[in-house]
Amino acid sequence: MKKKSVSSDIILKNGTKYRLDNQTLFLSGELMLPVVPEFIRKVLKRIKLQKSGDFVVNLDQLDNIDSAGVTSLFYVKRKLGDAGFRLRMEGGNETIVKKLELFKPEKFDELPPEAKIGFFELVGTGVYDFFTSYFYGFIQLAANIFYFAVADLFRKKVRRKGEFANQAVLIGVNAVLIVVFMSFVIGLVLALQSAQQLRNFGANIFIVDLVVIGMMSQMAPLITAILIAGRSGSSIAAEIATMKVTSELDALKTMGLEPIRFVVVPKLYASLLTMPFLIVLANVSGIAGGGVAAYFYLDITPEIFINRMGDVMRNKDLITAFVKSQVYASLIVLTGSFYGFRVVRGAEGVGISTTSAVVVGISLVIVADSILGLLFY
Amino acid sequence: MDKEKVIEVRNLAASFGDTVVLSDVSFSAYKGEVTIILGSSGSGKSTLLKHILGLYETEKGEIRIFGEDALGLDEDQQLHMYMRMGVFYQNGALLNSMTVGENVALPLKQHTSLPDDLVDDIVNIKLGLVNLEYAINKFPSELSGGMLKRAALARAIALDPPILFFDEPGAGLDPISLESLDRLIIDLKEQLGMSIVMVTHEVPSILRIANRIIYLDKGSVVFEGTLKEALKCDVESVRQFFSLLDDVDKAKQA
């Protein structure tokens, strides 16, 4: 006899004991959130051991219940219903009955299931979205930015005072150190890697051609652009996105200040102006890096190096580098502001915008590099 | 006094650098009551609330919540404390990257081991209580101001906390929406048996829901008592605060 009664009880960790007697479960004490997960687990396990289908949950001894408790009762009822049991609740004092009514979950309709999207629809909407929202939006923003950039060029009044210089420092001056260092290292490595091959052919002097032409026409603009896309593209996107989610952009508009003119155009000016200088610095330090490698590995003295450099340098490369600098600078500012303006949904959106701005910015720079490389071949 | 104290603050003092924000603040809030912390801007009421919530480090004084010392709790004790209180922030403070439903489900999913479909049930119920069940899959950015507040309320009561804190729930609401929000708060209080501590300065809403008033002036409590006592009180700043009500009558007569 004793053995049977012990096995019939459901005992929770905190000591609460629910008596299971003749298909009736007597609840007592409190059925609140902290004990609910355990309650559900043990009750479901316990009742499923029984054979017959009808069950009663008696609430007479229950002192208190909260929303989690009520939903758990209905949850148990539903789960047992699926397993072929029938559960009924009875009793309970006034407050318990009131709360049962208040928190009863069944009055909510299930939401209709989402329509399944087919493969062709997915591809179709993807392509359509790309053209309507990305491609068209990008072109539109570019048109707006360049319109304001050109229109404001000689109208000092509409420009934000001091902002151009401020941005030139942020985008250009502050990037000098990293640009110089990176291009020096790359020039050095470029020369080092080729030194052995050139020596095999006895073509030591051609290291100068390689480094000078390689840096000037290809490496220096590309390295600078990638560094600036990482530094400034991200910060432009983050700044504009944050301004948008905190309605600062709306505030600017209602003060009669066009956000593109006020925020983006100074950045565009600053990067268009500073990028050529950064590329020049990258060239100088990249070639210097190559020179160092040439001196130590191929015994080419600085004198010979500089002499040969004068023969190798082409004016065309200077023009190419300048055109590239302008294209890259525009692309970086454009992608940064494009993703900044597109931000949705607060903090997480700002992060997504910033990431996209950098990734797409760098990709566009590389694509543009290959196109320009073909054009100026 | 047989009423149970849910919050007891004793000799709390706080300062930012050299500026003294709170000096020697003591008061109690009782179970099942709506306690309103009042005061003009800069009187330190938000600072007081943040100290009670444990968001600021308290150096001087004593804070007891549910009779337990709320200061110097370790991580687990602090979590246990937070699970028993709901907080409603002025602008909602819903996570913008999640839907309303996910926002309400967040504390349930993180702090309990309830099955997912049971969590969904509870979320539905809580949103139903604030009449927002249709917005379960909407993002906070798609809601109006009043809806945001109700969604925030649903999140605050997700864990059925015995005590609920409000930081200026009325800010930015029109009087009619505010009235319905107040009614909702009272209903919830009755239905869930909660105690409420609220920082606000909306006079109509104070008259509707307050049981007990704490008036802060320049960082110290100048009045503590029931709403009736507050209306009859002759402390200058308190009298001035409630005399604003007479303006409506004057405007009507003019």
XYZ file of C-alpha atoms in Angstrom:
631
model
C 0.000 0.000 0.000
C 2.738 2.379 1.033
C 4.701 1.691 -2.123
C 1.790 2.614 -4.370
C 1.151 5.981 -2.767
C 4.789 7.011 -3.109
C 4.876 6.233 -6.797
C 1.684 8.186 -7.357
C 3.051 11.485 -6.146
C 4.772 14.042 -8.314
C 7.499 15.687 -6.299
C 9.269 18.794 -7.545
C 12.791 19.800 -6.639
C 11.649 22.564 -4.315
C 9.662 20.054 -2.281
C 6.197 20.740 -3.653
C 4.192 17.522 -3.756
C 1.289 16.965 -6.134
C -0.879 13.955 -5.236
C -2.049 11.768 -8.093
C -4.960 9.727 -6.894
C -7.444 7.743 -8.913
C -7.043 9.727 -12.137
C -7.147 13.004 -10.278
C -4.115 15.267 -9.874
C -4.354 17.477 -6.813
C -2.344 20.647 -7.236
C -1.303 22.561 -4.160
C 0.874 25.470 -3.124
C 2.004 27.694 -5.937
C 2.278 26.983 -9.642
C 4.537 29.797 -10.800
C 7.124 30.350 -13.503
C 10.168 28.930 -11.645
C 8.594 25.491 -11.196
C 6.675 25.360 -14.494
C 9.304 23.673 -16.714
C 9.820 20.915 -14.156
C 6.088 20.610 -13.569
C 5.392 20.088 -17.269
C 8.130 17.521 -17.665
C 7.145 15.448 -14.654
C 3.395 15.623 -15.143
C 3.573 14.596 -18.786
C 5.890 11.714 -17.939
C 3.780 10.615 -15.010
C 0.368 10.759 -16.615
C 1.490 8.975 -19.751
C 2.223 5.958 -17.546
C -1.495 5.702 -16.840
C -3.780 3.717 -19.058
C -7.217 5.191 -19.020
C -7.983 8.378 -20.912
C -9.868 10.630 -18.513
C -8.046 12.889 -16.107
C -9.010 15.587 -13.663
C -6.755 18.343 -12.406
C -8.067 19.544 -9.068
C -7.143 23.118 -8.203
C -8.814 23.383 -4.793
C -5.588 23.382 -2.816
C -3.778 25.768 -5.150
C -2.871 29.071 -3.506
C -1.431 31.003 -6.397
C -0.861 30.707 -10.104
C 0.660 32.992 -12.708
C 0.398 33.235 -16.475
C 3.124 30.662 -17.021
C 1.287 28.314 -14.648
C -2.019 28.708 -16.432
C -0.520 28.259 -19.873
C 1.358 25.212 -18.644
C -1.936 23.598 -17.575
C -3.423 24.216 -20.996
C -0.177 23.091 -22.574
C -0.309 19.801 -20.668
C -3.927 19.409 -21.676
C -3.078 19.935 -25.330
C -0.100 17.573 -25.279
C -2.080 14.864 -23.529
C -4.951 15.455 -25.910
C -2.594 14.632 -28.779
C -1.702 11.388 -26.975
C -5.350 10.419 -26.605
C -5.937 11.560 -23.012
C -8.716 13.838 -21.916
C -7.946 16.386 -19.239
C -10.404 18.448 -17.265
C -9.768 21.136 -14.673
C -11.994 21.547 -11.678
C -12.257 23.586 -8.517
C -9.992 26.373 -7.461
C -10.719 29.495 -5.456
C -11.979 32.715 -6.954
C -8.636 34.235 -7.916
C -7.446 30.988 -9.483
C -10.568 30.744 -11.620
C -10.222 34.377 -12.626
C -6.628 33.882 -13.687
C -7.509 30.722 -15.603
C -9.990 32.772 -17.585
C -7.586 35.696 -18.038
C -4.638 33.677 -19.250
C -6.487 31.033 -21.229
C -4.443 30.663 -24.401
C -7.038 29.110 -26.670
C -8.707 32.316 -27.739
C -5.846 33.165 -30.053
C -6.046 32.119 -33.661
C -3.171 30.381 -35.282
C -1.531 32.593 -37.871
C -1.907 31.305 -41.422
C 1.230 29.505 -42.557
C 3.534 31.532 -44.767
C 3.253 30.890 -48.465
C 6.085 28.785 -49.797
C 8.294 30.563 -52.288
C 9.290 28.611 -55.371
C 12.712 28.584 -56.978
C 11.782 30.684 -59.998
C 9.956 33.203 -57.865
C 13.029 33.458 -55.663
C 15.343 34.058 -58.621
C 12.878 36.428 -60.238
C 12.309 38.580 -57.161
C 16.038 38.518 -56.472
C 16.911 39.882 -59.898
C 14.003 42.322 -59.831
C 14.996 43.579 -56.369
C 18.589 43.942 -57.443
C 17.675 46.178 -60.331
C 14.866 48.148 -58.715
C 16.296 48.722 -55.284
C 20.072 48.299 -55.522
C 21.028 49.242 -59.056
C 18.438 51.961 -59.544
C 18.883 53.252 -55.991
C 22.644 53.409 -56.386
C 22.421 55.301 -59.680
C 19.858 57.673 -58.208
C 21.965 58.388 -55.143
C 25.038 58.867 -57.314
C 23.130 61.332 -59.461
C 21.993 63.253 -56.391
C 25.428 63.347 -54.807
C 27.175 64.499 -57.970
C 24.455 67.031 -58.658
C 24.978 68.642 -55.260
C 28.736 68.266 -55.503
C 28.887 70.126 -58.798
C 26.168 72.624 -57.936
C 27.764 73.582 -54.627
C 31.284 73.773 -55.949
C 31.213 77.528 -56.385
C 28.427 78.405 -53.945
C 30.238 78.900 -50.733
C 27.091 79.846 -48.829
C 25.351 76.478 -48.971
C 28.374 74.514 -47.850
C 28.793 73.405 -44.263
C 31.484 75.572 -42.792
C 34.726 73.913 -41.805
C 33.413 70.477 -42.630
C 35.521 69.992 -45.739
C 38.767 70.566 -43.853
C 37.538 68.383 -41.024
C 36.720 65.529 -43.401
C 39.978 65.971 -45.301
C 41.822 65.373 -42.049
C 39.654 62.381 -41.116
C 39.738 60.696 -44.514
C 43.116 61.832 -45.832
C 45.615 63.027 -43.274
C 44.811 60.418 -40.667
C 45.297 57.668 -43.253
C 48.799 58.787 -44.283
C 50.711 56.614 -41.861
C 48.913 53.371 -42.650
C 49.031 54.010 -46.420
C 52.756 54.792 -46.374
C 53.572 51.799 -44.222
C 51.482 49.310 -46.194
C 52.808 50.394 -49.579
C 56.396 50.323 -48.329
C 55.913 46.737 -47.198
C 54.231 45.751 -50.434
C 56.911 47.401 -52.562
C 59.553 45.596 -50.537
C 57.884 42.219 -50.863
C 57.155 42.700 -54.545
C 60.850 43.341 -55.215
C 61.982 40.527 -52.934
C 59.739 37.962 -54.606
C 60.946 38.843 -58.079
C 64.627 39.335 -57.192
C 65.524 35.664 -57.425
C 63.874 35.185 -60.816
C 65.468 38.287 -62.289
C 68.882 37.223 -61.039
C 68.505 33.882 -62.801
C 68.179 35.730 -66.090
C 70.826 38.294 -65.231
C 68.192 40.939 -65.595
C 68.841 42.607 -62.255
C 68.246 46.107 -63.493
C 64.688 45.267 -64.547
C 63.702 45.179 -60.916
C 63.360 48.940 -61.258
C 60.917 48.607 -64.173
C 58.941 46.046 -62.265
C 58.635 48.013 -59.065
C 58.058 51.409 -60.648
C 55.496 50.364 -63.235
C 53.862 47.868 -60.905
C 53.468 50.381 -58.112
C 52.489 53.352 -60.207
C 49.959 51.838 -62.517
C 48.485 49.163 -60.297
C 49.547 48.594 -56.736
C 49.626 52.077 -55.214
C 46.116 53.160 -56.293
C 44.660 49.786 -55.380
C 46.259 49.533 -51.929
C 45.265 53.097 -51.107
C 41.705 52.541 -52.279
C 41.315 49.316 -50.310
C 42.677 50.935 -47.153
C 40.423 53.969 -47.561
C 37.405 51.755 -48.293
C 38.069 49.932 -45.037
C 38.731 53.064 -43.010
C 36.427 55.688 -44.418
C 33.802 53.632 -46.266
C 32.874 51.964 -43.002
C 32.846 55.176 -41.018
C 30.711 56.969 -43.611
C 28.179 54.138 -43.604
C 28.105 53.908 -39.812
C 27.753 57.669 -39.386
C 24.908 58.051 -41.875
C 23.153 54.898 -40.654
C 23.282 56.050 -37.056
C 22.027 59.465 -38.067
C 19.138 57.814 -39.841
C 18.051 55.513 -37.005
C 18.187 58.372 -34.499
C 16.153 60.602 -36.882
C 18.983 63.110 -37.167
C 18.582 63.002 -40.935
C 14.917 63.948 -40.580
C 15.921 66.771 -38.280
C 18.391 68.077 -40.869
C 15.752 67.952 -43.595
C 13.216 69.880 -41.552
C 15.864 72.494 -40.763
C 16.135 72.982 -44.496
C 19.488 71.226 -44.742
C 19.643 68.598 -47.426
C 21.418 65.579 -45.814
C 23.294 64.686 -48.988
C 24.608 68.218 -49.308
C 25.289 68.555 -45.609
C 26.776 65.151 -44.807
C 27.882 63.404 -47.981
C 29.212 66.151 -50.235
C 31.979 67.341 -47.858
C 33.145 63.745 -47.602
C 33.159 63.410 -51.363
C 35.187 66.601 -51.803
C 37.587 65.537 -49.094
C 38.210 62.095 -50.523
C 38.449 63.334 -54.128
C 41.074 65.821 -53.028
C 43.116 63.692 -50.650
C 43.119 60.428 -52.581
C 45.608 61.584 -55.306
C 48.006 62.775 -52.623
C 47.690 59.531 -50.756
C 48.456 57.656 -53.965
C 51.518 59.806 -54.569
C 52.733 59.009 -51.069
C 51.989 55.332 -51.647
C 54.024 55.449 -54.856
C 56.989 57.096 -53.206
C 57.110 54.748 -50.269
C 56.320 51.662 -52.350
C 59.148 52.437 -54.758
C 61.392 53.192 -51.808
C 60.526 49.780 -50.412
C 61.432 48.216 -53.752
C 64.642 50.220 -53.765
C 65.655 48.875 -50.395
C 65.101 45.319 -51.535
C 66.977 45.996 -54.777
C 69.967 47.392 -52.885
C 70.256 44.506 -50.457
C 69.431 41.605 -52.765
C 70.503 42.696 -56.222
C 73.240 45.205 -55.370
C 71.552 48.003 -57.247
C 72.694 51.259 -55.689
C 70.233 54.064 -55.135
C 72.012 56.030 -57.839
C 71.432 53.408 -60.513
C 67.926 52.867 -59.247
C 66.987 56.526 -59.576
C 68.615 56.859 -63.004
C 66.749 53.879 -64.315
C 63.558 55.091 -62.675
C 63.697 58.264 -64.746
C 63.816 56.178 -67.934
C 61.012 53.889 -66.898
C 58.449 56.363 -65.605
C 55.725 57.257 -68.049
C 53.484 60.283 -67.882
C 50.605 57.994 -68.796
C 50.940 56.241 -65.428
C 50.532 59.497 -63.597
C 47.342 60.252 -65.486
C 46.086 56.707 -64.932
C 46.740 56.979 -61.223
C 44.897 60.282 -61.037
C 41.848 58.977 -62.911
C 41.845 55.887 -60.711
C 42.049 57.975 -57.567
C 38.967 59.958 -58.554
C 36.977 56.870 -59.541
C 37.883 54.956 -56.391
C 37.203 57.896 -54.108
C 33.760 58.374 -55.652
C 32.959 54.679 -55.410
C 33.962 54.495 -51.752
C 31.922 57.538 -50.712
C 28.988 56.366 -52.819
C 28.835 52.834 -51.416
C 29.355 54.118 -47.883
C 26.495 56.574 -48.102
C 24.316 54.204 -50.139
C 24.394 51.572 -47.392
C 24.148 54.233 -44.717
C 20.905 55.579 -46.161
C 19.511 52.076 -46.633
C 19.717 51.128 -42.956
C 16.688 49.505 -41.357
C 15.991 48.497 -37.769
C 18.326 50.101 -35.331
C 21.580 48.902 -33.895
C 21.853 45.618 -35.781
C 21.024 47.405 -39.035
C 23.911 49.815 -38.529
C 26.280 46.874 -38.220
C 24.919 45.233 -41.359
C 25.159 48.495 -43.316
C 28.743 49.041 -42.279
C 29.776 45.531 -43.230
C 28.073 45.765 -46.619
C 29.622 49.160 -47.290
C 33.139 47.813 -46.777
C 32.642 44.537 -48.626
C 30.835 46.078 -51.600
C 33.148 49.098 -51.581
C 36.270 46.963 -51.878
C 34.650 44.714 -54.485
C 33.619 47.677 -56.611
C 37.100 49.143 -56.354
C 38.645 45.894 -57.607
C 36.123 45.598 -60.446
C 36.754 49.224 -61.416
C 40.488 48.547 -61.243
C 40.257 45.754 -63.774
C 38.080 47.837 -66.094
C 40.411 50.826 -65.875
C 43.411 48.539 -66.218
C 42.018 47.331 -69.557
C 41.181 50.856 -70.708
C 44.633 52.264 -69.932
C 46.557 49.198 -70.972
C 1.306 49.060 9.794
C 0.583 45.582 8.525
C 1.323 46.338 4.881
C 4.268 44.487 3.406
C 7.139 46.643 2.173
C 8.347 45.694 -1.290
C 10.950 48.413 -1.498
C 12.713 50.158 1.288
C 15.292 52.852 0.656
C 17.287 54.168 3.608
C 19.611 57.180 3.599
C 20.546 56.843 -0.040
C 23.035 59.416 -1.298
C 24.510 59.815 -4.751
C 26.585 62.306 -6.657
C 28.160 62.747 -10.071
C 31.599 64.179 -9.388
C 31.016 67.212 -7.212
C 27.323 67.552 -8.027
C 25.158 66.043 -5.325
C 22.163 64.393 -6.983
C 20.589 62.590 -4.037
C 21.160 63.328 -0.394
C 19.754 61.188 2.381
C 16.748 59.767 0.515
C 14.528 57.394 2.503
C 11.139 55.991 1.583
C 9.160 52.778 1.297
C 6.841 51.290 -1.284
C 4.187 48.795 -0.248
C 2.806 45.642 -1.754
C -0.095 46.021 -4.159
C 0.216 49.803 -4.288
C 1.158 52.281 -6.963
C 3.981 54.417 -5.647
C 4.787 57.498 -7.658
C 8.123 59.240 -7.508
C 7.503 62.860 -8.329
C 9.632 65.896 -8.742
C 10.613 68.567 -11.198
C 13.244 67.936 -13.854
C 16.678 67.580 -12.325
C 15.341 66.613 -8.914
C 17.080 63.250 -9.145
C 14.098 60.977 -9.658
C 15.579 59.124 -12.626
C 18.826 58.718 -10.725
C 16.896 57.313 -7.785
C 15.108 54.831 -10.032
C 18.382 53.728 -11.590
C 19.883 53.156 -8.157
C 16.914 51.021 -7.161
C 17.251 49.058 -10.396
C 20.922 48.465 -9.681
C 22.059 50.277 -12.831
C 24.229 52.646 -10.829
C 26.787 51.734 -8.213
C 25.433 52.835 -4.849
C 28.007 54.067 -2.374
C 25.989 55.378 0.516
C 22.708 54.085 1.854
C 20.641 50.963 1.836
C 18.149 49.558 -0.656
C 15.974 46.571 0.152
C 13.715 44.925 -2.401
C 11.324 42.174 -1.243
C 13.056 42.555 2.108
C 16.386 41.471 0.629
C 19.438 43.677 0.496
C 19.606 44.777 -3.136
C 23.153 46.085 -2.937
C 26.253 43.988 -3.332
C 24.469 41.067 -4.954
C 26.552 38.572 -6.863
C 25.698 37.701 -10.449
C 23.204 34.928 -9.692
C 21.434 36.880 -6.988
C 21.227 39.891 -9.271
C 19.703 37.762 -12.032
C 17.208 36.302 -9.574
C 16.342 39.856 -8.550
C 15.945 41.050 -12.138
C 13.698 38.118 -12.955
C 11.298 39.322 -10.291
C 11.101 42.857 -11.571
C 9.772 44.267 -14.798
C 11.025 47.574 -16.103
C 9.300 49.841 -18.561
C 11.566 52.396 -20.228
C 10.467 55.783 -21.414
C 10.855 55.152 -25.138
C 10.097 51.451 -24.978
C 13.691 50.276 -25.396
C 12.518 47.356 -27.494
C 15.263 45.667 -29.482
C 14.763 47.055 -32.965
C 16.149 44.062 -34.786
C 13.526 41.703 -33.377
C 9.787 41.515 -33.880
C 7.453 42.488 -31.059
C 6.787 38.817 -30.364
C 10.495 38.007 -30.188
C 11.039 40.949 -27.866
C 8.436 39.646 -25.422
C 9.729 36.087 -25.762
C 13.341 37.089 -25.112
C 13.339 36.938 -21.287
C 11.207 33.792 -21.329
C 13.552 32.038 -23.738
C 16.753 33.171 -22.050
C 15.834 32.642 -18.429
C 13.544 29.630 -18.406
C 13.545 26.195 -19.937
C 9.943 26.348 -21.105
C 9.071 24.503 -24.314
C 8.948 26.815 -27.360
C 5.240 26.437 -28.067
C 4.452 27.256 -24.433
C 6.566 30.403 -24.753
C 4.510 31.281 -27.830
C 1.334 30.828 -25.788
C 2.605 33.127 -23.055
C 3.716 35.739 -25.587
C 0.264 35.620 -27.165
C -1.391 36.044 -23.780
C 0.818 38.942 -22.760
C 0.270 40.712 -26.065
C -3.444 39.979 -25.703
C -3.455 41.643 -22.296
C -2.168 44.849 -23.876
C -4.413 44.413 -26.952
C -1.525 44.027 -29.321
C -1.804 40.411 -30.432
C -2.146 41.476 -34.077
C 1.312 43.107 -33.992
C 3.224 40.008 -32.948
C 5.194 39.804 -36.192
C 5.728 43.525 -36.629
C 9.014 45.268 -35.985
C 9.165 48.075 -33.418
C 9.910 50.574 -36.204
C 6.495 49.794 -37.698
C 4.551 50.661 -34.544
C 3.021 53.921 -33.420
C 4.079 55.583 -30.165
C 1.161 54.196 -28.165
C 1.636 50.709 -29.580
C 5.338 50.833 -28.723
C 4.498 51.606 -25.107
C 2.036 48.740 -24.925
C 4.570 46.378 -26.501
C 7.133 47.512 -23.951
C 4.590 46.865 -21.211
C 4.005 43.354 -22.537
C 7.737 42.703 -22.401
C 7.973 44.089 -18.875
C 5.321 41.638 -17.626
C 6.656 38.659 -19.590
C 7.931 36.923 -16.460
C 4.946 37.900 -14.248
C 7.086 40.083 -12.021
C 5.645 40.932 -8.617
C 7.011 44.446 -8.995
C 6.971 46.704 -12.010
C 8.975 49.894 -12.545
C 7.938 52.622 -14.943
C 10.169 55.412 -16.162
C 7.901 58.196 -17.431
C 5.403 56.006 -19.274
C 3.417 59.052 -20.367
C 6.210 60.844 -22.185
C 5.132 61.647 -25.721
C 1.592 60.308 -25.433
C -1.584 62.277 -26.022
C -3.948 62.526 -23.018
C -6.386 60.002 -24.447
C -3.765 57.343 -25.192
C -2.263 58.077 -21.795
C -5.622 57.493 -20.144
C -5.980 54.110 -21.809
C -2.398 53.208 -20.902
C -3.143 54.109 -17.286
C -6.275 52.008 -17.321
C -4.262 49.130 -18.712
C -1.696 49.539 -15.958
C -4.381 49.511 -13.261
C -6.083 46.470 -14.801
C -2.808 44.609 -14.962
C -2.000 45.557 -11.420
C -5.329 44.165 -10.222
C -5.185 41.062 -12.373
C -1.578 40.170 -11.700
C -1.400 41.517 -8.156
C 1.667 43.585 -8.875
C 3.224 46.462 -7.009
C 4.177 49.435 -9.109
C 6.834 52.098 -8.760
C 6.568 54.866 -11.298
C 8.470 58.003 -12.145
C 6.173 60.443 -13.879
C 4.964 64.006 -13.838
C 1.702 63.644 -15.710
C -0.718 65.079 -13.175
C -3.895 63.481 -14.633
C -2.292 60.084 -14.620
C -1.106 60.543 -11.040
C -4.659 61.325 -9.930
C -5.931 58.228 -11.702
C -3.519 55.633 -10.448
C -1.455 56.807 -7.487
C -1.789 55.304 -4.015
C 1.319 56.791 -2.604
C 3.419 59.812 -3.523
C 7.099 60.437 -2.954
C 8.043 64.008 -3.813
C 11.709 64.713 -4.519
C 13.096 68.201 -4.487
C 16.770 68.980 -5.040
C 17.766 65.432 -4.232
C 15.854 64.865 -1.027
C 12.374 63.646 -0.144
C 10.208 66.596 0.851
C 6.966 64.661 1.015
C 5.954 61.039 1.475
C 2.359 59.968 1.904
C -0.908 59.007 0.267
C -2.389 60.821 -2.711
C -5.017 62.490 -0.499
C -2.377 63.762 1.865
C -0.339 65.020 -1.062
C -3.250 67.052 -2.397
C -3.718 68.686 1.002
C -0.021 69.040 1.663
C 1.350 72.498 2.353
C 4.955 71.910 1.320
C 5.526 74.699 -1.182
C 6.869 72.687 -4.124
C 4.223 69.970 -3.777
C 1.421 72.523 -3.515
C 2.753 74.310 -6.573
C 2.895 71.083 -8.527
C -0.720 70.162 -7.917
C -1.961 73.735 -8.245
C -1.421 73.337 -11.960
C -4.727 71.489 -11.896
C -6.554 74.664 -10.988
C -5.464 76.147 -14.289
C -7.951 73.940 -16.122
C -10.798 75.232 -13.962
C -9.632 78.799 -14.425
C -9.479 78.343 -18.186
C -12.997 76.934 -18.181
C -14.378 79.870 -16.240
C -12.590 82.483 -18.311
